[in-house]
PDB file of C-alpha atoms in Angstrom:
ATOM      1  CA  MET I 102      95.614  -1.696 -57.725  1.00  0.00           C
ATOM      2  CA  VAL I 103      98.123  -0.067 -55.207  1.00  0.00           C
ATOM      3  CA  SER I 104      97.484   3.574 -55.144  1.00  0.00           C
ATOM      4  CA  ASP I 105     100.216   6.378 -55.509  1.00  0.00           C
ATOM      5  CA  GLY I 106      99.714   7.853 -52.108  1.00  0.00           C
ATOM      6  CA  SER I 107      97.328  10.879 -53.160  1.00  0.00           C
ATOM      7  CA  THR I 108      93.806  11.064 -51.942  1.00  0.00           C
ATOM      8  CA  SER I 109      90.839  13.352 -52.981  1.00  0.00           C
ATOM      9  CA  TYR I 110      89.467  13.647 -49.415  1.00  0.00           C
ATOM     10  CA  PRO I 111      90.813  15.087 -45.875  1.00  0.00           C
ATOM     11  CA  THR I 112      92.787  12.831 -43.811  1.00  0.00           C
ATOM     12  CA  ALA I 113      93.976  12.957 -40.279  1.00  0.00           C
ATOM     13  CA  HIS I 114      96.931  14.720 -41.944  1.00  0.00           C
ATOM     14  CA  THR I 115      94.844  17.222 -43.751  1.00  0.00           C
ATOM     15  CA  THR I 116      91.745  17.488 -41.890  1.00  0.00           C
ATOM     16  CA  THR I 117      90.545  21.247 -40.665  1.00  0.00           C
ATOM     17  CA  ILE I 118      88.467  20.008 -37.899  1.00  0.00           C
ATOM     18  CA  GLN I 119      89.136  21.113 -34.586  1.00  0.00           C
ATOM     19  CA  ASN I 120      88.374  18.850 -31.600  1.00  0.00           C
ATOM     20  CA  PRO I 121      90.222  18.974 -28.285  1.00  0.00           C
ATOM     21  CA  ARG I 122      89.374  15.759 -27.071  1.00  0.00           C
ATOM     22  CA  LEU I 123      91.483  14.058 -30.018  1.00  0.00           C
ATOM     23  CA  ARG I 124      94.757  14.686 -27.846  1.00  0.00           C
ATOM     24  CA  LEU I 125      97.123  12.291 -30.126  1.00  0.00           C
ATOM     25  CA  LEU I 126      95.816  13.577 -33.443  1.00  0.00           C
ATOM     26  CA  ASN I 127      96.482  17.366 -31.989  1.00  0.00           C
ATOM     27  CA  ALA I 128      99.755  16.966 -30.477  1.00  0.00           C
ATOM     28  CA  LEU I 129     100.739  14.914 -33.868  1.00  0.00           C
ATOM     29  CA  LYS I 130      99.566  17.812 -36.071  1.00  0.00           C
ATOM     30  CA  LYS I 131     101.313  20.384 -33.877  1.00  0.00           C
ATOM     31  CA  ASP I 132     104.505  18.341 -34.024  1.00  0.00           C
ATOM     32  CA  GLU I 133     104.602  17.913 -30.313  1.00  0.00           C
ATOM     33  CA  LYS I 134     106.287  14.407 -30.219  1.00  0.00           C
ATOM     34  CA  PRO I 135     103.467  12.704 -28.027  1.00  0.00           C
ATOM     35  CA  MET I 136     104.022   9.978 -25.762  1.00  0.00           C
ATOM     36  CA  MET I 137     101.705   6.663 -25.577  1.00  0.00           C
ATOM     37  CA  THR I 138     102.429   3.631 -23.933  1.00  0.00           C
ATOM     38  CA  PHE I 139     100.906   0.101 -24.062  1.00  0.00           C
ATOM     39  CA  MET I 140      98.088  -1.155 -21.703  1.00  0.00           C
ATOM     40  CA  ALA I 141      97.386  -5.193 -21.422  1.00  0.00           C
ATOM     41  CA  ILE I 142      95.879  -4.934 -18.216  1.00  0.00           C
ATOM     42  CA  PRO I 143      91.948  -5.023 -18.015  1.00  0.00           C
ATOM     43  CA  SER I 144      90.638  -2.880 -15.396  1.00  0.00           C
ATOM     44  CA  VAL I 145      88.516   0.889 -15.609  1.00  0.00           C
ATOM     45  CA  ARG I 146      90.774   1.969 -12.000  1.00  0.00           C
ATOM     46  CA  HIS I 147      93.836   1.048 -14.036  1.00  0.00           C
ATOM     47  CA  ALA I 148      93.124   2.598 -17.474  1.00  0.00           C
ATOM     48  CA  GLN I 149      92.141   5.594 -15.141  1.00  0.00           C
ATOM     49  CA  ILE I 150      95.797   5.473 -13.404  1.00  0.00           C
ATOM     50  CA  VAL I 151      97.786   4.813 -16.663  1.00  0.00           C
ATOM     51  CA  ALA I 152      95.710   7.847 -18.059  1.00  0.00           C
ATOM     52  CA  LEU I 153      96.547  10.386 -15.414  1.00  0.00           C
ATOM     53  CA  THR I 154     100.472   9.771 -16.011  1.00  0.00           C
ATOM     54  CA  GLY I 155     100.479  12.828 -18.497  1.00  0.00           C
ATOM     55  CA  LEU I 156     100.420  10.483 -21.875  1.00  0.00           C
ATOM     56  CA  ASP I 157      98.807  11.705 -25.000  1.00  0.00           C
ATOM     57  CA  GLY I 158      97.822   8.717 -25.748  1.00  0.00           C
ATOM     58  CA  ILE I 159      97.378   4.927 -24.437  1.00  0.00           C
ATOM     59  CA  ILE I 160      97.448   1.737 -27.121  1.00  0.00           C
ATOM     60  CA  ILE I 161      94.732  -0.852 -25.735  1.00  0.00           C
ATOM     61  CA  ASP I 162      96.580  -4.016 -26.592  1.00  0.00           C
ATOM     62  CA  CYS I 163      93.827  -6.642 -28.033  1.00  0.00           C
ATOM     63  CA  GLU I 164      96.575  -8.365 -29.803  1.00  0.00           C
ATOM     64  CA  HIS I 165      98.735  -9.226 -26.689  1.00  0.00           C
ATOM     65  CA  GLY I 166      97.201  -7.894 -23.725  1.00  0.00           C
ATOM     66  CA  HIS I 167      94.645  -9.457 -21.495  1.00  0.00           C
ATOM     67  CA  ILE I 168      91.759  -7.287 -22.776  1.00  0.00           C
ATOM     68  CA  GLY I 169      88.508  -8.588 -23.767  1.00  0.00           C
ATOM     69  CA  ASP I 170      85.608  -7.018 -25.445  1.00  0.00           C
ATOM     70  CA  ASP I 171      84.124  -5.619 -22.242  1.00  0.00           C
ATOM     71  CA  ALA I 172      87.550  -4.168 -20.870  1.00  0.00           C
ATOM     72  CA  MET I 173      88.152  -2.899 -24.653  1.00  0.00           C
ATOM     73  CA  HIS I 174      85.066  -0.858 -24.237  1.00  0.00           C
ATOM     74  CA  GLN I 175      85.447   0.351 -20.708  1.00  0.00           C
ATOM     75  CA  SER I 176      88.913   1.074 -20.971  1.00  0.00           C
ATOM     76  CA  VAL I 177      88.298   3.206 -24.212  1.00  0.00           C
ATOM     77  CA  ALA I 178      85.374   5.244 -22.133  1.00  0.00           C
ATOM     78  CA  ALA I 179      87.673   5.743 -19.125  1.00  0.00           C
ATOM     79  CA  ILE I 180      90.635   6.882 -20.908  1.00  0.00           C
ATOM     80  CA  SER I 181      88.863   9.334 -23.505  1.00  0.00           C
ATOM     81  CA  ALA I 182      86.935  10.858 -20.172  1.00  0.00           C
ATOM     82  CA  LEU I 183      90.176  11.884 -18.893  1.00  0.00           C
ATOM     83  CA  GLY I 184      91.358  13.618 -22.201  1.00  0.00           C
ATOM     84  CA  VAL I 185      93.771  11.070 -23.413  1.00  0.00           C
ATOM     85  CA  SER I 186      93.488   9.283 -26.393  1.00  0.00           C
ATOM     86  CA  PRO I 187      92.439   5.706 -26.841  1.00  0.00           C
ATOM     87  CA  ILE I 188      94.082   3.722 -29.453  1.00  0.00           C
ATOM     88  CA  ILE I 189      93.082  -0.053 -29.989  1.00  0.00           C
ATOM     89  CA  ARG I 190      95.637  -2.399 -31.231  1.00  0.00           C
ATOM     90  CA  ILE I 191      93.286  -5.108 -32.543  1.00  0.00           C
ATOM     91  CA  ARG I 192      94.148  -8.715 -33.137  1.00  0.00           C
ATOM     92  CA  GLY I 193      94.346  -8.768 -36.836  1.00  0.00           C
ATOM     93  CA  PRO I 194      92.921  -6.489 -40.143  1.00  0.00           C
ATOM     94  CA  LEU I 195      89.374  -8.288 -40.444  1.00  0.00           C
ATOM     95  CA  PRO I 196      86.528  -6.056 -41.149  1.00  0.00           C
ATOM     96  CA  ASP I 197      84.487  -7.033 -37.998  1.00  0.00           C
ATOM     97  CA  ILE I 198      87.616  -6.896 -35.420  1.00  0.00           C
ATOM     98  CA  ILE I 199      88.179  -3.008 -36.954  1.00  0.00           C
ATOM     99  CA  LYS I 200      84.563  -2.091 -36.749  1.00  0.00           C
ATOM    100  CA  ARG I 201      84.146  -3.660 -33.387  1.00  0.00           C
ATOM    101  CA  ALA I 202      87.359  -1.460 -32.010  1.00  0.00           C
ATOM    102  CA  LEU I 203      86.357   1.629 -33.673  1.00  0.00           C
ATOM    103  CA  ASP I 204      82.396   1.329 -32.226  1.00  0.00           C
ATOM    104  CA  THR I 205      84.097   1.730 -28.557  1.00  0.00           C
ATOM    105  CA  GLY I 206      84.606   5.322 -29.566  1.00  0.00           C
ATOM    106  CA  ALA I 207      88.527   4.809 -29.862  1.00  0.00           C
ATOM    107  CA  HIS I 208      90.552   7.763 -31.511  1.00  0.00           C
ATOM    108  CA  GLY I 209      92.101   5.383 -33.619  1.00  0.00           C
ATOM    109  CA  ILE I 210      93.307   1.660 -34.597  1.00  0.00           C
ATOM    110  CA  MET I 211      96.745  -0.134 -34.663  1.00  0.00           C
ATOM    111  CA  VAL I 212      97.181  -3.186 -36.951  1.00  0.00           C
ATOM    112  CA  PRO I 213      99.683  -5.300 -36.619  1.00  0.00           C
ATOM    113  CA  GLN I 214     101.861  -6.919 -39.301  1.00  0.00           C
ATOM    114  CA  ILE I 215     100.846  -5.503 -42.005  1.00  0.00           C
ATOM    115  CA  ASN I 216     103.084  -7.048 -45.016  1.00  0.00           C
ATOM    116  CA  THR I 217     101.493  -5.459 -48.278  1.00  0.00           C
ATOM    117  CA  ALA I 218      99.924  -2.344 -49.628  1.00  0.00           C
ATOM    118  CA  GLU I 219      96.652  -4.518 -50.249  1.00  0.00           C
ATOM    119  CA  GLU I 220      96.369  -5.277 -46.728  1.00  0.00           C
ATOM    120  CA  ALA I 221      96.928  -1.361 -45.814  1.00  0.00           C
ATOM    121  CA  GLU I 222      94.273  -0.721 -48.255  1.00  0.00           C
ATOM    122  CA  ALA I 223      91.833  -3.070 -46.912  1.00  0.00           C
ATOM    123  CA  VAL I 224      92.294  -1.759 -43.223  1.00  0.00           C
ATOM    124  CA  VAL I 225      91.442   1.734 -44.610  1.00  0.00           C
ATOM    125  CA  ARG I 226      88.472   0.729 -46.467  1.00  0.00           C
ATOM    126  CA  TYR I 227      86.950  -0.973 -43.632  1.00  0.00           C
ATOM    127  CA  SER I 228      88.211   2.227 -40.711  1.00  0.00           C
ATOM    128  CA  LYS I 229      86.150   4.599 -42.960  1.00  0.00           C
ATOM    129  CA  PHE I 230      82.511   5.294 -43.643  1.00  0.00           C
ATOM    130  CA  PRO I 231      81.023   5.127 -47.278  1.00  0.00           C
ATOM    131  CA  PRO I 232      81.637   6.970 -49.928  1.00  0.00           C
ATOM    132  CA  GLN I 233      85.675   6.442 -48.855  1.00  0.00           C
ATOM    133  CA  GLY I 234      85.188   3.136 -47.402  1.00  0.00           C
ATOM    134  CA  LEU I 235      82.710   0.316 -46.061  1.00  0.00           C
ATOM    135  CA  ARG I 236      82.695   0.527 -42.297  1.00  0.00           C
ATOM    136  CA  GLY I 237      78.904   0.229 -41.194  1.00  0.00           C
ATOM    137  CA  GLN I 238      76.939   2.412 -38.841  1.00  0.00           C
ATOM    138  CA  GLY I 239      74.757   1.435 -35.982  1.00  0.00           C
ATOM    139  CA  SER I 240      76.349   2.207 -32.629  1.00  0.00           C
ATOM    140  CA  ALA I 241      75.623   5.050 -30.111  1.00  0.00           C
ATOM    141  CA  PHE I 242      78.954   4.657 -28.466  1.00  0.00           C
ATOM    142  CA  PRO I 243      81.945   5.950 -30.767  1.00  0.00           C
ATOM    143  CA  ALA I 244      80.564   9.256 -30.680  1.00  0.00           C
ATOM    144  CA  ILE I 245      80.872   9.708 -27.015  1.00  0.00           C
ATOM    145  CA  GLY I 246      84.710   9.058 -26.825  1.00  0.00           C
ATOM    146  CA  HIS I 247      84.886  12.049 -29.536  1.00  0.00           C
ATOM    147  CA  GLY I 248      82.432  14.458 -27.410  1.00  0.00           C
ATOM    148  CA  LEU I 249      80.383  14.650 -30.086  1.00  0.00           C
ATOM    149  CA  THR I 250      76.788  13.607 -31.291  1.00  0.00           C
ATOM    150  CA  THR I 251      76.312  10.871 -33.860  1.00  0.00           C
ATOM    151  CA  PRO I 252      75.615  12.692 -36.865  1.00  0.00           C
ATOM    152  CA  GLU I 253      78.473  15.115 -35.780  1.00  0.00           C
ATOM    153  CA  TYR I 254      80.792  11.929 -35.419  1.00  0.00           C
ATOM    154  CA  MET I 255      79.771  10.376 -38.870  1.00  0.00           C
ATOM    155  CA  GLN I 256      80.422  13.838 -40.716  1.00  0.00           C
ATOM    156  CA  SER I 257      84.159  13.470 -38.638  1.00  0.00           C
ATOM    157  CA  ALA I 258      85.309  10.346 -38.138  1.00  0.00           C
ATOM    158  CA  ASN I 259      86.542   9.508 -41.816  1.00  0.00           C
ATOM    159  CA  GLN I 260      88.984  12.316 -41.072  1.00  0.00           C
ATOM    160  CA  THR I 261      89.995  12.233 -37.563  1.00  0.00           C
ATOM    161  CA  ILE I 262      90.466   8.899 -36.581  1.00  0.00           C
ATOM    162  CA  LEU I 263      93.880   7.921 -36.873  1.00  0.00           C
ATOM    163  CA  THR I 264      94.733   4.642 -38.742  1.00  0.00           C
ATOM    164  CA  MET I 265      98.485   3.220 -37.628  1.00  0.00           C
ATOM    165  CA  VAL I 266      99.843   0.357 -39.273  1.00  0.00           C
ATOM    166  CA  GLN I 267     102.578  -1.573 -37.785  1.00  0.00           C
ATOM    167  CA  ILE I 268     105.580  -2.951 -39.848  1.00  0.00           C
ATOM    168  CA  GLU I 269     107.245  -5.527 -38.134  1.00  0.00           C
ATOM    169  CA  THR I 270     108.230  -8.520 -40.610  1.00  0.00           C
ATOM    170  CA  ALA I 271     110.729  -8.812 -43.390  1.00  0.00           C
ATOM    171  CA  GLU I 272     107.716  -9.033 -45.932  1.00  0.00           C
ATOM    172  CA  GLY I 273     106.415  -5.845 -44.298  1.00  0.00           C
ATOM    173  CA  LEU I 274     109.904  -4.040 -44.592  1.00  0.00           C
ATOM    174  CA  LYS I 275     110.147  -5.140 -48.399  1.00  0.00           C
ATOM    175  CA  ASN I 276     106.945  -3.331 -49.111  1.00  0.00           C
ATOM    176  CA  VAL I 277     107.051  -0.012 -46.653  1.00  0.00           C
ATOM    177  CA  ASP I 278     107.378   2.232 -49.505  1.00  0.00           C
ATOM    178  CA  ALA I 279     104.239   0.839 -50.895  1.00  0.00           C
ATOM    179  CA  ILE I 280     102.350   0.416 -47.704  1.00  0.00           C
ATOM    180  CA  ALA I 281     102.808   4.315 -46.735  1.00  0.00           C
ATOM    181  CA  ALA I 282     101.683   5.432 -49.791  1.00  0.00           C
ATOM    182  CA  VAL I 283      98.628   4.338 -49.395  1.00  0.00           C
ATOM    183  CA  PRO I 284      95.649   7.211 -48.812  1.00  0.00           C
ATOM    184  CA  GLY I 285      94.311   6.876 -45.313  1.00  0.00           C
ATOM    185  CA  VAL I 286      97.248   5.358 -43.664  1.00  0.00           C
ATOM    186  CA  ASP I 287      98.184   7.750 -41.077  1.00  0.00           C
ATOM    187  CA  VAL I 288     100.935   6.621 -38.877  1.00  0.00           C
ATOM    188  CA  VAL I 289     103.708   4.092 -39.872  1.00  0.00           C
ATOM    189  CA  PHE I 290     104.333   2.257 -36.521  1.00  0.00           C
ATOM    190  CA  ILE I 291     107.705   0.057 -35.915  1.00  0.00           C
ATOM    191  CA  GLY I 292     107.356  -3.121 -33.979  1.00  0.00           C
ATOM    192  CA  PRO I 293     110.873  -3.300 -33.373  1.00  0.00           C
ATOM    193  CA  ASN I 294     110.711  -6.674 -31.484  1.00  0.00           C
ATOM    194  CA  ASP I 295     108.888  -8.442 -34.263  1.00  0.00           C
ATOM    195  CA  LEU I 296     111.202  -6.844 -36.778  1.00  0.00           C
ATOM    196  CA  ALA I 297     114.490  -7.878 -35.195  1.00  0.00           C
ATOM    197  CA  GLN I 298     113.004 -11.781 -34.915  1.00  0.00           C
ATOM    198  CA  SER I 299     112.058 -11.520 -38.705  1.00  0.00           C
ATOM    199  CA  ILE I 300     115.308  -9.854 -39.970  1.00  0.00           C
ATOM    200  CA  LEU I 301     117.953 -11.127 -37.475  1.00  0.00           C
ATOM    201  CA  GLY I 302     116.494 -14.044 -36.107  1.00  0.00           C
ATOM    202  CA  TYR I 303     116.378 -13.099 -32.450  1.00  0.00           C
ATOM    203  CA  VAL I 304     115.159 -10.347 -29.914  1.00  0.00           C
ATOM    204  CA  PRO I 305     115.983  -8.026 -28.870  1.00  0.00           C
ATOM    205  CA  ALA I 306     118.182  -6.072 -31.168  1.00  0.00           C
ATOM    206  CA  LYS I 307     121.439  -4.718 -29.892  1.00  0.00           C
ATOM    207  CA  GLY I 308     120.733  -1.728 -31.785  1.00  0.00           C
ATOM    208  CA  ASP I 309     123.889  -1.739 -33.945  1.00  0.00           C
ATOM    209  CA  GLU I 310     123.412  -4.300 -36.266  1.00  0.00           C
ATOM    210  CA  PRO I 311     123.347  -3.105 -39.898  1.00  0.00           C
ATOM    211  CA  GLU I 312     120.673  -4.837 -41.134  1.00  0.00           C
ATOM    212  CA  PHE I 313     118.331  -3.715 -38.061  1.00  0.00           C
ATOM    213  CA  THR I 314     119.726  -0.208 -38.677  1.00  0.00           C
ATOM    214  CA  LYS I 315     118.926  -0.023 -42.166  1.00  0.00           C
ATOM    215  CA  ALA I 316     115.679  -1.417 -41.480  1.00  0.00           C
ATOM    216  CA  LEU I 317     114.809   1.411 -39.201  1.00  0.00           C
ATOM    217  CA  GLU I 318     115.904   3.863 -41.548  1.00  0.00           C
ATOM    218  CA  ASP I 319     113.965   2.894 -44.890  1.00  0.00           C
ATOM    219  CA  ILE I 320     111.181   2.634 -42.889  1.00  0.00           C
ATOM    220  CA  VAL I 321     111.500   6.165 -41.566  1.00  0.00           C
ATOM    221  CA  ALA I 322     112.176   7.201 -45.422  1.00  0.00           C
ATOM    222  CA  ALA I 323     109.163   5.438 -46.805  1.00  0.00           C
ATOM    223  CA  ALA I 324     107.169   7.640 -44.040  1.00  0.00           C
ATOM    224  CA  ARG I 325     108.674  10.673 -44.633  1.00  0.00           C
ATOM    225  CA  LYS I 326     108.303  10.234 -48.540  1.00  0.00           C
ATOM    226  CA  HIS I 327     104.511  10.031 -48.594  1.00  0.00           C
ATOM    227  CA  GLY I 328     104.159  12.438 -45.870  1.00  0.00           C
ATOM    228  CA  LYS I 329     102.824  10.088 -42.997  1.00  0.00           C
ATOM    229  CA  TRP I 330     103.795  10.305 -39.101  1.00  0.00           C
ATOM    230  CA  VAL I 331     106.213   7.589 -37.974  1.00  0.00           C
ATOM    231  CA  ALA I 332     106.215   6.303 -34.564  1.00  0.00           C
ATOM    232  CA  ARG I 333     108.133   3.164 -32.529  1.00  0.00           C
ATOM    233  CA  LEU I 334     108.219   1.121 -29.189  1.00  0.00           C
ATOM    234  CA  SER I 335     110.713   2.780 -26.872  1.00  0.00           C
ATOM    235  CA  ASN I 336     111.829   0.724 -23.537  1.00  0.00           C
ATOM    236  CA  ASN I 337     112.310   3.338 -21.652  1.00  0.00           C
ATOM    237  CA  GLY I 338     112.266   7.385 -21.222  1.00  0.00           C
ATOM    238  CA  GLU I 339     116.164   7.806 -22.066  1.00  0.00           C
ATOM    239  CA  LEU I 340     115.610   6.058 -25.202  1.00  0.00           C
ATOM    240  CA  ALA I 341     112.415   7.662 -25.917  1.00  0.00           C
ATOM    241  CA  LYS I 342     114.388  11.127 -25.614  1.00  0.00           C
ATOM    242  CA  GLU I 343     116.824   9.859 -28.311  1.00  0.00           C
ATOM    243  CA  HIS I 344     114.191   8.398 -30.595  1.00  0.00           C
ATOM    244  CA  LYS I 345     112.323  11.845 -30.528  1.00  0.00           C
ATOM    245  CA  LYS I 346     115.369  13.510 -32.825  1.00  0.00           C
ATOM    246  CA  THR I 347     114.093  10.798 -35.698  1.00  0.00           C
ATOM    247  CA  PHE I 348     110.068  10.059 -35.120  1.00  0.00           C
ATOM    248  CA  ASP I 349     106.625  11.407 -34.309  1.00  0.00           C
ATOM    249  CA  SER I 350     105.698   9.868 -31.608  1.00  0.00           C
ATOM    250  CA  LEU I 351     106.745   7.109 -29.221  1.00  0.00           C
ATOM    251  CA  ALA I 352     105.181   4.432 -27.337  1.00  0.00           C
ATOM    252  CA  ILE I 353     107.122   4.126 -23.792  1.00  0.00           C
ATOM    253  CA  THR I 354     107.042   0.404 -23.127  1.00  0.00           C
ATOM    254  CA  GLY I 355     103.879  -1.011 -21.566  1.00  0.00           C
ATOM    255  CA  ASP I 356     102.147  -1.248 -18.019  1.00  0.00           C
ATOM    256  CA  THR I 357     103.305  -4.761 -17.300  1.00  0.00           C
ATOM    257  CA  LYS I 358     106.964  -4.030 -17.844  1.00  0.00           C
ATOM    258  CA  ALA I 359     106.422  -0.568 -16.014  1.00  0.00           C
ATOM    259  CA  ILE I 360     105.059  -2.261 -13.112  1.00  0.00           C
ATOM    260  CA  GLN I 361     107.601  -5.420 -13.003  1.00  0.00           C
ATOM    261  CA  ASN I 362     110.505  -3.108 -13.618  1.00  0.00           C
ATOM    262  CA  TRP I 363     109.438  -0.820 -10.531  1.00  0.00           C
ATOM    263  CA  TYR I 364     109.251  -3.462  -7.749  1.00  0.00           C
ATOM    264  CA  ILE I 365     112.202  -5.238  -9.122  1.00  0.00           C
ATOM    265  CA  ALA I 366     114.296  -2.164  -9.046  1.00  0.00           C
ATOM    266  CA  GLU I 367     112.719  -0.800  -5.600  1.00  0.00           C
ATOM    267  CA  LEU I 368     113.261  -4.479  -4.061  1.00  0.00           C
ATOM    268  CA  GLU I 369     116.915  -4.778  -5.101  1.00  0.00           C
ATOM    269  CA  VAL I 370     116.863  -1.062  -3.168  1.00  0.00           C
ATOM    270  CA  ALA I 371     115.110  -2.522  -0.272  1.00  0.00           C
ATOM    271  CA  ARG I 372     117.023  -5.451   0.275  1.00  0.00           C
ATOM    272  CA  SER I 373     120.456  -4.352  -0.423  1.00  0.00           C
TER     273      SER I 373
END
């Protein structure tokens, strides 16, 4: 049965646990509009360089990025060691993928293309240890990323790990109210490009299409109604500054696009 959104256990929104290592969660709880980016390139040094830019969180992109299992573990370790929150965007909502991602010590997961409340409930179920969920325990690694012992991690993980679900399809949009109501869903994240492709038939959206604008408004309204944080991708700093008026957190583009854009702009100047 789909939940009404109430919960009898602490979540990331209601936890009283204080852990200074959890930079993204702490910034969200203080309404500081934390900034993130997507990272698609596998390298410890690359992860460190991105983490030293002032970001609050880095989304390690295991869905579309060139990130394998080794790079996922190494990136989480590098990013968390520098006081930034590593979030892993996983390939999909399968239990083994969720478990593998969280066993790196990630501070949260982002799950793409969530279309129904039942899918969101399954994500939460496999993201949390018993009695709230079915996540298995057997690794010494996750506690390291949180700066804790394993027993301390086991006591805190259910209420401090951020569970983010992406709304990026027409079906997800239709069911967004029920998805946002699911207990344990902490952040509703808009994937604007896939959402535009799904409801408009093209990308990128111009931004002023009535159907697209209403879709964004409906997603934000559902998140607010059920007391969830809402975030989105922003293509640059100027757009992120504008989006801060509506959203709790922004992901400013990604590493591949940032590198390309810098070189294109600087070469244009150099050759002019």
